[in-house]
XYZ file of C-alpha atoms in Angstrom:
757
model
C 57.776 -47.162 -8.808
C 55.190 -49.545 -6.283
C 51.450 -48.437 -5.460
C 52.148 -48.134 -2.264
C 54.586 -45.623 -2.544
C 52.692 -43.966 -5.812
C 49.601 -43.661 -2.550
C 52.099 -42.214 -0.502
C 53.172 -39.307 -2.531
C 50.012 -38.599 -3.543
C 48.673 -38.291 -0.156
C 51.424 -36.506 0.633
C 50.920 -33.686 -2.099
C 47.093 -33.657 -1.320
C 47.726 -33.530 2.535
C 49.852 -30.363 1.675
C 47.877 -28.650 -0.445
C 44.711 -29.024 1.598
C 46.761 -27.950 4.498
C 48.070 -24.716 2.810
C 44.391 -23.798 1.179
C 42.999 -23.982 4.873
C 45.798 -21.722 6.181
C 44.990 -19.181 3.156
C 41.569 -19.431 4.816
C 43.031 -18.738 7.914
C 45.110 -15.718 6.829
C 42.142 -14.390 5.123
C 40.241 -14.204 8.504
C 42.763 -12.682 10.452
C 42.919 -10.013 8.394
C 39.391 -9.696 7.600
C 38.958 -6.746 10.573
C 41.143 -4.688 8.403
C 38.865 -3.855 5.902
C 35.241 -3.084 5.719
C 32.906 -5.292 4.746
C 31.314 -3.143 1.922
C 33.131 -2.454 -0.920
C 34.748 1.099 -0.936
C 32.568 3.877 -2.821
C 34.096 5.657 -5.724
C 36.141 8.634 -4.130
C 34.534 11.895 -4.142
C 36.726 15.030 -5.122
C 38.790 17.037 -2.703
C 41.223 19.608 -2.750
C 44.563 19.001 -2.391
C 46.391 20.079 0.836
C 47.421 23.229 0.574
C 51.206 24.024 1.472
C 50.133 26.442 4.270
C 46.973 28.641 3.940
C 49.313 31.778 3.616
C 48.360 35.236 1.259
C 50.734 34.891 -1.491
C 52.406 38.435 -0.588
C 52.817 37.533 3.121
C 56.798 38.151 3.473
C 58.366 37.040 6.656
C 59.565 40.064 8.691
C 60.543 40.366 12.052
C 57.109 40.481 13.828
C 56.296 37.037 16.496
C 52.622 37.271 15.184
C 52.557 34.202 13.355
C 54.271 31.502 15.457
C 52.707 28.806 16.955
C 54.872 26.503 19.798
C 53.832 23.111 21.059
C 56.139 20.448 22.897
C 56.111 16.883 22.111
C 57.172 14.019 24.853
C 56.490 10.760 24.911
C 56.892 7.442 26.718
C 57.036 8.324 30.508
C 56.660 4.960 32.024
C 55.572 5.997 35.705
C 56.555 2.733 37.808
C 56.364 1.458 41.024
C 59.190 -0.620 40.814
C 61.788 1.436 38.624
C 63.815 3.648 40.843
C 65.569 5.679 38.043
C 64.063 8.205 35.935
C 60.324 7.940 34.996
C 57.866 9.884 37.362
C 61.157 11.858 38.592
C 62.153 13.003 34.735
C 58.124 13.786 33.901
C 57.728 15.608 37.202
C 60.677 17.882 36.315
C 59.371 18.521 32.732
C 56.355 19.686 34.351
C 57.943 21.796 36.416
C 60.772 22.894 34.518
C 60.415 22.562 30.844
C 56.995 23.785 30.405
C 56.512 27.112 32.370
C 60.302 27.596 30.475
C 59.050 27.202 26.852
C 55.289 28.034 27.662
C 54.155 26.578 24.617
C 50.576 26.775 23.242
C 50.216 22.906 23.277
C 52.089 19.597 25.097
C 51.366 16.635 23.396
C 52.221 13.015 24.774
C 52.232 10.243 22.667
C 51.470 7.309 24.886
C 53.326 4.821 27.349
C 52.130 7.004 30.184
C 52.913 4.305 32.812
C 54.867 1.407 33.132
C 52.320 -1.742 33.768
C 54.805 -4.371 34.732
C 55.424 -6.235 37.552
C 58.777 -6.232 40.110
C 59.980 -8.742 37.566
C 59.413 -7.100 34.581
C 57.550 -9.941 33.091
C 54.530 -9.881 33.883
C 52.098 -6.883 32.446
C 49.420 -5.575 34.966
C 47.724 -2.073 35.008
C 49.134 -0.870 38.366
C 46.526 1.851 39.895
C 49.270 3.552 42.016
C 51.089 4.150 38.862
C 47.957 5.797 37.409
C 47.371 7.688 40.257
C 50.701 9.096 40.566
C 50.345 10.299 36.886
C 46.898 11.901 37.627
C 48.415 13.365 40.558
C 51.468 15.076 38.804
C 49.042 16.683 36.139
C 46.843 18.096 38.751
C 49.836 19.665 40.604
C 51.280 21.019 37.663
C 47.898 22.746 36.636
C 48.188 21.623 32.772
C 44.554 20.512 32.532
C 43.138 23.599 33.401
C 45.094 25.741 30.902
C 43.608 27.346 27.886
C 40.312 26.123 28.926
C 41.487 22.418 29.131
C 42.926 22.835 25.609
C 46.276 22.468 26.820
C 47.379 19.092 27.289
C 46.811 16.005 25.447
C 48.014 12.583 25.930
C 46.958 9.518 24.251
C 47.597 5.545 25.193
C 50.826 3.386 24.337
C 51.060 -0.473 24.283
C 51.892 -0.280 27.932
C 48.816 1.664 28.913
C 46.536 -1.186 27.278
C 48.889 -4.004 28.557
C 46.091 -7.067 30.155
C 43.137 -4.513 29.438
C 40.330 -6.708 27.691
C 38.303 -3.721 26.462
C 37.905 -0.278 26.444
C 35.332 -0.356 29.354
C 36.999 -2.724 31.079
C 37.663 -1.887 34.807
C 41.397 -2.263 34.560
C 41.592 0.650 31.563
C 42.409 3.519 34.088
C 43.432 5.666 31.383
C 39.493 6.309 31.085
C 39.468 7.683 33.981
C 43.257 9.085 34.911
C 44.286 10.722 31.782
C 43.893 13.782 30.488
C 42.296 13.245 27.299
C 39.876 10.115 28.292
C 39.169 8.638 25.290
C 40.789 5.235 24.141
C 40.095 5.845 20.416
C 42.037 9.004 19.811
C 41.378 12.453 19.509
C 41.166 15.646 17.466
C 41.992 18.936 18.327
C 41.669 22.016 16.250
C 43.661 25.316 16.939
C 41.916 28.607 15.098
C 44.461 31.038 15.631
C 44.300 34.515 14.060
C 47.100 33.655 11.542
C 45.516 29.936 10.280
C 44.026 26.636 11.545
C 46.620 23.601 13.030
C 44.972 20.265 13.264
C 46.058 17.564 15.886
C 45.043 14.171 15.120
C 45.638 11.238 17.038
C 45.088 7.761 16.723
C 45.065 4.938 19.117
C 47.325 2.126 17.212
C 46.776 -0.597 20.499
C 44.625 -3.494 20.117
C 41.310 -3.609 20.473
C 41.977 -6.266 23.303
C 45.204 -5.155 25.295
C 47.337 -8.582 25.344
C 49.473 -9.052 28.173
C 53.556 -8.760 27.305
C 55.211 -9.844 25.483
C 52.671 -9.720 22.978
C 51.687 -6.432 22.456
C 54.384 -4.564 20.780
C 53.196 -3.984 17.481
C 50.131 -1.655 16.850
C 47.332 -1.367 13.933
C 44.417 0.288 12.694
C 41.442 -1.724 11.764
C 38.486 -0.645 9.565
C 36.818 1.035 12.653
C 39.554 2.706 13.740
C 40.285 3.819 9.945
C 36.926 5.133 9.819
C 37.372 7.236 12.878
C 40.670 8.378 11.444
C 39.254 9.512 8.061
C 36.683 11.781 9.812
C 38.960 13.373 12.024
C 41.434 13.851 8.723
C 38.053 15.073 6.989
C 37.374 17.611 9.608
C 41.164 18.827 9.576
C 40.404 19.769 5.738
C 41.690 23.417 5.453
C 44.332 23.687 8.079
C 47.584 24.902 7.675
C 49.421 21.927 8.792
C 47.813 18.763 9.873
C 50.040 16.815 12.475
C 49.390 13.042 13.170
C 50.232 11.140 16.683
C 50.089 8.138 16.887
C 52.291 6.096 19.658
C 53.695 3.430 17.348
C 55.716 4.784 14.225
C 54.192 3.603 11.231
C 56.590 0.901 10.405
C 55.483 -0.815 13.376
C 51.755 -0.410 12.168
C 49.327 -2.440 10.253
C 46.821 -0.225 8.668
C 43.129 -1.224 7.584
C 40.858 0.632 5.168
C 37.409 2.090 5.755
C 36.655 4.283 2.409
C 40.373 5.448 2.029
C 43.848 3.695 2.085
C 46.680 4.874 4.525
C 48.903 6.198 1.851
C 45.924 8.713 0.471
C 45.261 9.773 4.041
C 48.847 10.329 4.911
C 48.824 13.081 2.015
C 46.886 15.370 4.193
C 49.507 15.573 6.970
C 52.505 17.359 7.287
C 54.387 15.406 10.306
C 54.010 12.271 12.403
C 54.860 12.578 15.864
C 55.476 9.220 17.493
C 57.474 7.182 19.990
C 57.608 3.687 21.385
C 61.003 2.680 20.469
C 63.216 4.098 22.954
C 66.245 5.040 21.102
C 66.791 1.146 20.665
C 70.121 0.013 21.775
C 73.777 0.606 20.600
C 73.269 4.127 18.806
C 70.271 2.137 16.320
C 67.789 4.663 17.096
C 69.597 7.672 17.869
C 67.783 9.666 15.093
C 64.619 7.409 14.046
C 63.521 10.063 11.392
C 62.099 9.084 8.092
C 61.048 11.384 5.157
C 58.311 10.111 3.090
C 58.810 11.707 -0.047
C 55.870 9.694 -1.846
C 53.451 10.815 0.818
C 54.808 14.163 1.485
C 55.265 13.868 5.098
C 58.231 13.756 7.942
C 57.632 10.407 10.268
C 60.000 12.089 13.653
C 59.927 9.407 16.380
C 61.485 11.075 19.919
C 63.428 9.371 22.332
C 61.911 8.495 25.413
C 61.107 10.780 29.014
C 62.159 7.655 31.253
C 65.216 7.186 30.355
C 66.436 9.759 28.239
C 64.752 12.546 29.723
C 64.458 14.290 26.068
C 61.321 16.569 24.881
C 60.921 17.938 21.517
C 59.891 21.759 20.959
C 58.307 22.574 17.623
C 57.847 25.707 15.924
C 55.841 26.689 13.154
C 57.060 30.149 12.323
C 54.725 31.573 8.786
C 53.776 27.995 8.195
C 57.222 26.499 8.022
C 57.660 23.618 10.858
C 61.083 23.542 12.942
C 62.090 21.732 15.848
C 64.699 21.029 18.558
C 65.079 18.278 20.540
C 66.123 19.322 24.524
C 67.421 17.065 26.982
C 65.927 17.714 30.830
C 69.134 19.408 32.673
C 69.608 16.974 35.502
C 72.070 16.076 37.534
C 72.216 12.766 36.065
C 70.413 10.896 33.382
C 68.507 8.882 34.268
C 67.757 10.326 37.541
C 67.693 8.368 40.434
C 64.421 7.780 41.895
C 64.509 6.132 45.397
C 60.949 7.388 46.224
C 59.545 5.716 43.074
C 55.863 6.974 43.033
C 56.381 9.526 45.430
C 58.839 11.320 43.500
C 58.432 15.684 43.592
C 60.532 18.594 41.795
C 60.505 20.867 44.548
C 61.512 23.274 42.257
C 62.100 24.135 38.509
C 65.948 23.548 37.818
C 68.797 25.846 36.126
C 67.922 25.387 32.416
C 70.408 26.436 29.646
C 68.660 28.516 26.703
C 67.033 26.511 24.328
C 67.674 27.555 20.947
C 65.429 27.081 17.850
C 66.420 28.531 14.565
C 62.763 29.023 12.427
C 64.216 31.335 9.715
C 65.926 30.368 7.319
C 64.732 26.578 7.878
C 66.950 23.650 8.500
C 67.225 22.494 4.735
C 67.459 18.727 5.938
C 63.685 18.996 7.133
C 61.778 20.681 4.319
C 58.321 20.064 3.295
C 57.573 21.096 -0.171
C 54.163 19.334 -0.267
C 53.000 21.449 2.646
C 55.549 24.479 3.487
C 55.552 27.915 1.263
C 59.159 27.127 1.253
C 59.533 30.050 -1.353
C 59.059 32.333 1.707
C 62.134 31.840 2.787
C 63.791 33.239 -0.234
C 61.772 36.351 -0.102
C 62.489 36.841 3.989
C 64.413 40.093 5.646
C 65.237 38.602 8.673
C 66.668 35.738 10.361
C 64.623 34.689 12.981
C 65.455 32.412 15.840
C 63.419 31.623 19.318
C 65.435 31.962 22.494
C 63.949 30.350 25.495
C 65.837 31.233 29.239
C 64.843 31.711 32.440
C 67.416 34.582 32.723
C 67.779 37.291 30.927
C 69.763 37.180 27.813
C 73.287 38.379 27.706
C 74.321 37.565 24.271
C 73.127 36.563 21.152
C 75.507 35.688 18.240
C 74.860 34.993 14.606
C 77.498 33.084 12.083
C 77.207 32.142 8.548
C 79.112 29.598 7.054
C 81.879 30.784 10.078
C 81.721 34.132 9.219
C 79.807 36.997 11.918
C 76.867 38.093 10.783
C 76.724 41.818 10.198
C 73.746 42.575 12.076
C 72.812 42.330 15.538
C 70.129 40.414 16.781
C 67.178 41.933 18.711
C 64.290 40.659 20.634
C 61.090 41.092 18.656
C 59.291 38.728 21.213
C 56.506 38.923 23.311
C 53.633 36.887 25.189
C 50.059 36.521 24.050
C 46.699 35.724 26.648
C 44.611 32.777 25.631
C 42.056 33.392 25.905
C 42.317 37.341 25.706
C 42.522 38.817 29.332
C 43.106 35.638 30.979
C 46.456 35.120 33.017
C 47.504 31.916 30.509
C 50.198 33.274 28.296
C 52.271 31.340 25.526
C 56.017 33.033 25.179
C 57.309 34.048 21.802
C 60.764 35.052 22.500
C 61.989 36.140 18.893
C 65.132 37.225 18.130
C 66.037 38.561 14.699
C 68.614 40.111 12.430
C 68.175 41.588 9.094
C 69.801 39.347 6.260
C 69.928 39.380 2.467
C 68.763 35.807 1.366
C 69.705 36.908 -2.203
C 73.622 36.496 -0.909
C 72.905 32.797 -0.398
C 70.906 31.742 -3.100
C 73.689 30.007 -4.847
C 72.518 26.288 -5.039
C 74.883 25.476 -2.020
C 74.283 24.418 1.260
C 75.152 27.171 4.231
C 75.240 26.836 7.825
C 73.712 29.299 10.349
C 75.186 28.979 13.962
C 73.255 30.768 16.526
C 74.703 31.038 20.183
C 73.254 32.654 23.086
C 74.461 33.160 26.780
C 71.885 34.343 29.555
C 72.833 36.393 32.523
C 74.026 33.547 34.660
C 76.251 32.310 32.260
C 74.553 29.352 30.661
C 74.634 28.811 27.174
C 72.832 27.223 24.274
C 73.591 27.009 20.711
C 71.830 25.799 17.188
C 73.436 25.016 13.895
C 70.866 24.959 10.887
C 71.981 23.818 7.432
C 69.987 25.961 4.755
C 69.739 26.124 1.121
C 67.174 27.637 -1.083
C 66.444 24.068 -2.802
C 62.672 22.467 -2.825
C 63.953 19.170 -1.934
C 65.298 18.117 1.385
C 68.833 17.551 2.047
C 69.761 13.581 2.935
C 69.754 12.724 6.332
C 72.252 9.725 5.993
C 70.886 8.541 9.456
C 70.162 4.823 7.904
C 72.314 3.055 10.164
C 71.202 4.971 13.272
C 67.246 4.821 12.790
C 66.470 5.851 9.389
C 66.473 2.235 7.867
C 64.047 0.888 10.653
C 61.359 4.113 10.190
C 61.264 3.417 6.384
C 60.726 -0.095 6.620
C 57.215 -1.807 6.186
C 57.466 -4.567 9.115
C 54.251 -5.843 8.230
C 54.872 -6.776 4.658
C 58.486 -7.911 5.762
C 57.295 -10.246 8.191
C 54.562 -11.830 6.367
C 56.730 -12.154 2.960
C 59.760 -13.565 5.230
C 57.842 -15.818 7.686
C 55.468 -17.377 4.679
C 58.277 -17.589 2.306
C 60.887 -19.263 4.536
C 57.695 -21.854 5.452
C 57.033 -22.288 1.919
C 60.713 -23.232 1.132
C 61.108 -25.225 4.188
C 58.553 -27.548 3.493
C 59.195 -27.836 -0.039
C 62.998 -27.994 0.064
C 63.221 -30.156 2.850
C 60.434 -32.305 3.047
C 57.930 -32.467 -0.004
C 60.903 -32.362 -2.566
C 63.018 -35.095 -1.240
C 60.017 -37.038 0.398
C 58.813 -37.298 -3.627
C 62.661 -38.098 -4.782
C 62.611 -40.814 -2.383
C 59.258 -42.206 -3.513
C 60.229 -42.769 -7.166
C 63.653 -43.763 -6.623
C 63.569 -47.737 -8.523
C 66.670 -48.689 -6.156
C 67.266 -46.312 -3.396
C 70.353 -48.182 -2.326
C 71.918 -47.872 -5.946
C 71.284 -44.342 -5.801
C 72.882 -43.835 -2.814
C 76.075 -45.344 -4.194
C 76.020 -43.336 -6.779
C 75.690 -40.200 -4.439
C 78.220 -41.434 -2.481
C 80.929 -41.774 -5.575
C 79.887 -38.184 -6.549
C 80.348 -36.928 -3.018
C 83.931 -38.368 -2.941
C 84.763 -36.798 -5.955
C 84.014 -33.470 -5.226
C 86.005 -33.946 -2.177
C 88.798 -35.240 -3.936
C 88.500 -32.115 -6.383
C 88.587 -30.063 -3.603
C 91.696 -31.519 -1.837
C 93.266 -30.998 -5.371
C 92.631 -27.200 -5.352
C 93.698 -26.838 -1.755
C 97.135 -28.482 -3.044
C 97.168 -26.666 -6.439
C 97.365 -23.419 -4.252
C 100.544 -23.950 -2.966
C 101.634 -24.189 -6.801
C 99.847 -21.229 -7.579
C 101.836 -18.713 -10.173
C 100.887 -16.295 -7.847
C 99.337 -13.534 -9.539
C 96.587 -11.864 -8.599
C 93.900 -12.842 -11.021
C 95.541 -16.646 -10.803
C 94.809 -16.328 -7.081
C 91.113 -15.253 -7.337
C 90.206 -17.736 -10.066
C 91.569 -20.455 -7.699
C 89.745 -18.747 -4.747
C 86.251 -18.794 -6.929
C 87.112 -22.631 -8.124
C 87.529 -23.636 -4.819
C 84.313 -21.567 -3.438
C 82.177 -23.437 -6.146
C 83.464 -26.389 -5.673
C 82.966 -26.354 -1.785
C 79.341 -24.784 -2.362
C 78.325 -27.856 -4.903
C 79.710 -30.288 -2.527
C 77.545 -28.789 0.447
C 74.128 -28.434 -1.608
C 74.462 -31.629 -2.782
C 75.335 -33.444 0.733
C 72.647 -31.708 2.030
C 70.223 -32.857 -0.060
C 71.578 -36.385 -0.347
C 71.023 -36.022 3.505
C 67.575 -34.533 3.201
C 66.443 -37.922 0.987
C 68.086 -40.045 3.417
C 65.999 -38.309 6.007
C 62.768 -39.235 3.994
C 63.508 -42.482 4.524
C 63.262 -42.713 8.041
C 59.458 -42.881 9.143
C 60.055 -42.103 12.483
C 61.556 -38.947 12.003
C 60.198 -37.653 8.969
C 56.572 -37.533 9.942
C 56.754 -35.743 12.979
C 58.562 -33.629 11.286
C 56.242 -33.230 8.274
C 53.353 -33.285 10.834
C 54.838 -30.220 12.961
C 55.359 -28.480 9.543
C 51.649 -28.981 8.737
C 50.462 -27.736 11.900
C 52.248 -24.472 11.781
C 50.231 -23.411 8.983
C 46.434 -24.648 10.285
C 47.083 -24.866 14.210
C 47.869 -22.337 16.981
C 50.948 -21.869 17.947
C 49.615 -21.883 21.356
C 46.784 -21.409 23.306
C 46.860 -19.142 26.813
C 45.282 -17.107 28.933
C 46.400 -14.149 27.189
C 44.406 -11.260 29.251
C 44.909 -12.494 32.802
C 42.511 -9.701 33.762
C 39.575 -10.748 31.402
C 37.040 -12.258 33.177
C 35.689 -16.102 32.875
C 37.246 -17.405 29.463
C 37.183 -14.254 27.664
C 40.755 -13.418 28.300
C 42.192 -16.844 26.469
C 43.314 -16.628 23.157
C 45.004 -18.727 20.309
C 48.014 -17.582 18.669
C 48.247 -18.365 14.780
C 50.816 -17.399 12.665
C 48.712 -14.824 11.250
C 47.150 -13.585 14.104
C 45.641 -13.971 17.274
C 41.979 -15.198 17.673
C 39.975 -13.957 20.921
C 36.966 -13.274 22.294
C 35.341 -14.512 19.147
C 37.371 -11.987 16.964
C 40.657 -11.692 15.130
C 43.406 -9.541 16.133
C 45.788 -8.784 12.707
C 48.770 -8.163 15.224
C 52.365 -8.744 13.990
C 53.860 -9.865 17.121
C 52.024 -13.403 16.033
C 54.608 -13.603 12.955
C 57.638 -12.702 15.269
C 56.453 -16.157 17.061
C 55.812 -18.102 13.805
C 59.061 -17.097 12.540
C 60.865 -18.250 15.930
C 59.148 -21.627 15.319
C 60.063 -21.841 11.606
C 63.255 -20.909 12.126
C 63.770 -23.578 14.690
C 62.247 -26.521 12.942
C 64.211 -25.522 9.628
C 67.352 -25.562 11.882
C 66.187 -29.257 13.125
C 65.778 -30.276 9.194
C 69.110 -29.298 8.367
C 70.804 -31.088 10.914
C 68.981 -34.096 11.914
C 69.201 -35.351 8.485
C 72.962 -35.092 8.450
C 72.808 -36.556 12.079
C 71.418 -39.640 10.926
C 73.095 -40.190 7.561
C 76.083 -42.678 7.404
C 79.256 -40.589 8.083
C 80.787 -42.179 4.928
C 78.162 -40.539 2.850
C 79.962 -37.649 2.939
C 83.398 -38.061 3.649
C 85.635 -41.024 2.757
C 87.466 -42.794 5.819
C 90.704 -42.321 6.340
C 92.758 -44.201 8.462
C 91.229 -45.525 11.830
C 87.737 -44.531 12.139
C 86.973 -41.629 14.113
C 83.843 -39.709 14.458
C 83.377 -36.333 11.567
C 83.495 -33.044 13.084
C 79.684 -32.292 12.910
C 79.091 -35.214 14.508
C 81.450 -33.920 17.599
C 80.196 -33.426 20.951
C 81.061 -29.631 20.790
C 78.611 -29.535 17.721
C 75.459 -31.915 19.323
C 75.914 -29.286 22.778
C 75.530 -26.146 20.212
C 72.549 -27.846 18.331
C 71.122 -28.512 22.112
C 71.624 -24.951 23.561
C 70.075 -23.598 20.572
C 66.899 -25.491 21.040
C 67.058 -24.684 24.794
C 67.199 -21.080 24.201
C 65.222 -20.742 20.756
C 62.379 -22.973 21.587
C 63.313 -23.532 25.567
C 62.888 -19.775 26.808
C 59.925 -18.874 25.219
C 58.042 -21.565 26.295
C 58.824 -20.810 29.906
C 58.027 -17.363 29.271
C 54.764 -17.976 28.010
C 54.255 -20.357 31.222
C 55.039 -17.468 33.295
C 52.741 -14.839 31.565
C 50.091 -16.883 29.957
C 49.532 -20.051 32.148
C 49.996 -24.053 31.645
C 47.675 -24.008 29.299
C 49.958 -22.880 27.054
C 52.039 -26.054 27.349
C 48.913 -28.303 27.060
C 47.911 -26.433 24.145
C 51.269 -25.452 22.637
C 51.567 -27.323 19.164
C 53.983 -24.453 17.590
C 55.928 -23.496 21.009
C 55.467 -26.416 23.755
C 54.972 -29.600 21.692
C 57.913 -28.431 19.384
C 60.435 -27.970 22.058
C 59.752 -31.336 23.582
C 59.795 -33.257 20.078
C 62.899 -31.415 19.456
C 64.237 -32.604 22.561
C 63.261 -36.091 22.021
C 64.663 -36.223 18.450
C 68.148 -35.220 19.511
C 68.102 -36.996 22.508
C 67.532 -40.042 20.189
C 70.057 -39.281 17.585
C 72.469 -37.766 19.629
C 72.790 -39.068 22.804
C 71.216 -42.270 23.242
C 70.305 -44.483 20.456
C 72.019 -45.298 17.056
C 69.555 -44.696 14.325
C 67.533 -48.024 13.276
C 68.191 -48.485 9.605
C 65.631 -50.444 7.592
C 67.333 -53.561 6.694
C 66.353 -52.306 2.994
C 69.192 -49.498 2.857
C 71.505 -50.771 6.178
C 74.307 -51.850 3.456
C 75.469 -48.350 2.155
C 78.816 -49.455 -0.103
C 82.070 -47.938 0.333
C 83.898 -46.080 -2.083
C 86.430 -48.923 -2.779
C 83.755 -51.415 -2.868
C 82.116 -49.178 -5.152
C 85.252 -48.797 -7.495
C 85.911 -52.237 -7.512
C 82.254 -53.116 -8.674
C 82.675 -50.612 -11.217
C 86.113 -51.845 -12.810
C 84.437 -55.306 -13.141
């Protein structure tokens, strides 16, 4: 091996190592805001969260005194451009659902406004949308109820689109919302029968980027410190409910003194939104039980499109809920009046039925609920909300009518005592003997209700007296998504695919090329092996017709064909990669782009257009976003990096095959013809892939973040232009210039004759 090749190989290895070391430095810097600079102190002794603070001898009877109800809604998306849903749904929610349920508390977990332009591409906070949201709250009177403790809202990613900081003039949440504190809130309800804590965290980035960034959220060390303090203040509560706009699977959690897992063990239920039931049924049931941490995470469909809200009841500290869709003429409801939408009168609402005892066995909380109380209870209990008197309540268990009739034991309670603000507890009970059903099996309780107007409502719950919840079997309907850790998934898949791409498609082939004493002889040997593999494949295919026909024989033949085909594809691709490493004008630009993905910004642009001066200019790296002198460890950057890595990997698989002589892969038969992988159809497909996978994001970035993303778009715009030039040169314009040293690739016939001589 010549000194020149040794120097090139050593330089390649050294450059790769230095780039990766600097990339590791950038990764650590991007994630530094997630952790406190000082090492966490030793954890102090803390009492374990109580499984509901009830007296051990308390029996669940027919009283309505120990019932707390609250309502959860999310993703309102008040919009000045979308002529359906949104504000119209929210108005009916405030006008119809809230008075009907009359809960102790209403919670809205973010995306209060839409924050987009008419084309739904550029994001900007619209003051008209915020005024319409505030007007709806003021007209409904929810802000004045219970001395201001009735209604709580928080930010979602749409509410911080294009908001540079919490004190920015475009942060209309701070002036037009109910809660107004962008960092979240803590609310503790001390009822005569127990204490219940509601802790809201704000997962929005500290600098609110314009879309399409800003889909994922994170809590840095400062946010985790605030969350720790709020959760510490909630200790001793019967239940703690954690509210966050983003599901845990779409969050990155930092650490102050205690990690997310330790904090979460204090929580009974996580309430969230954001995913809008996804599409195609993938998000029909976005719920997951975190058994190791002991809490349920319950994402709720949106108010914007689906007009859904959720009613919770904590009955003797057993947590139950029911999802309700607003009884609108159409869902989503047309809203031609846009921000002037009004709900002139309450809608006729079917009965809402929520069974609280026995509790639905799919949603048990063994770490936080006194589940043994169901076994010793004396009454079936169900809450029935109606806008007309109840005409009939029927109960069946396992399809058989319950022998005891249901009776009303509900009432209303003023908060504070003597005021006109009341909480409804429309409790219906029926005596039962739980011992009859304590047989280890799952039973089904069905409660149906008819009101005086003939409207019907019903609820069916499976129940048992086991300590662990029944499986939901909702993996294909959202459970799998809720159980993922996308932070780890994106980091491992992004960085892992990048390292494999560099090592297998660039570095290893180049080193192999450099150490070959005679590249032409190696190519000739590879050619012979490839044609031998092809001959074996043809022989196996011909043997298919002569197969004895037995299932075992056919299976063996199929496996042999698959193995031969896989071996042929792998080795021909590797041969092409080594050949590609011998073409300097293609290999070195590809290598530079690959190294740049680890150390240079994917693009730089005006990520927050509303920010003053140059404050809104930021750089999107693989590991996070650098803006205003600090890092934002946002997972969105990994999605951008993955797109660039995948695009470059596809090009690094296609271009070597395109530049290598066809006879390296297939023996010429008959008159010369173009192989299938060099057909116009394949070339067009590759071009379309580059246009869609790289070109469309570049255009989107220009539209949202300005032309600076082209000038400084190393991992996007520059890669797109380089890909087009490479495809144009290889596929459409010029034959590949070969070094004279490697231009004579022997044919199979000549190689065979030389071997025979």
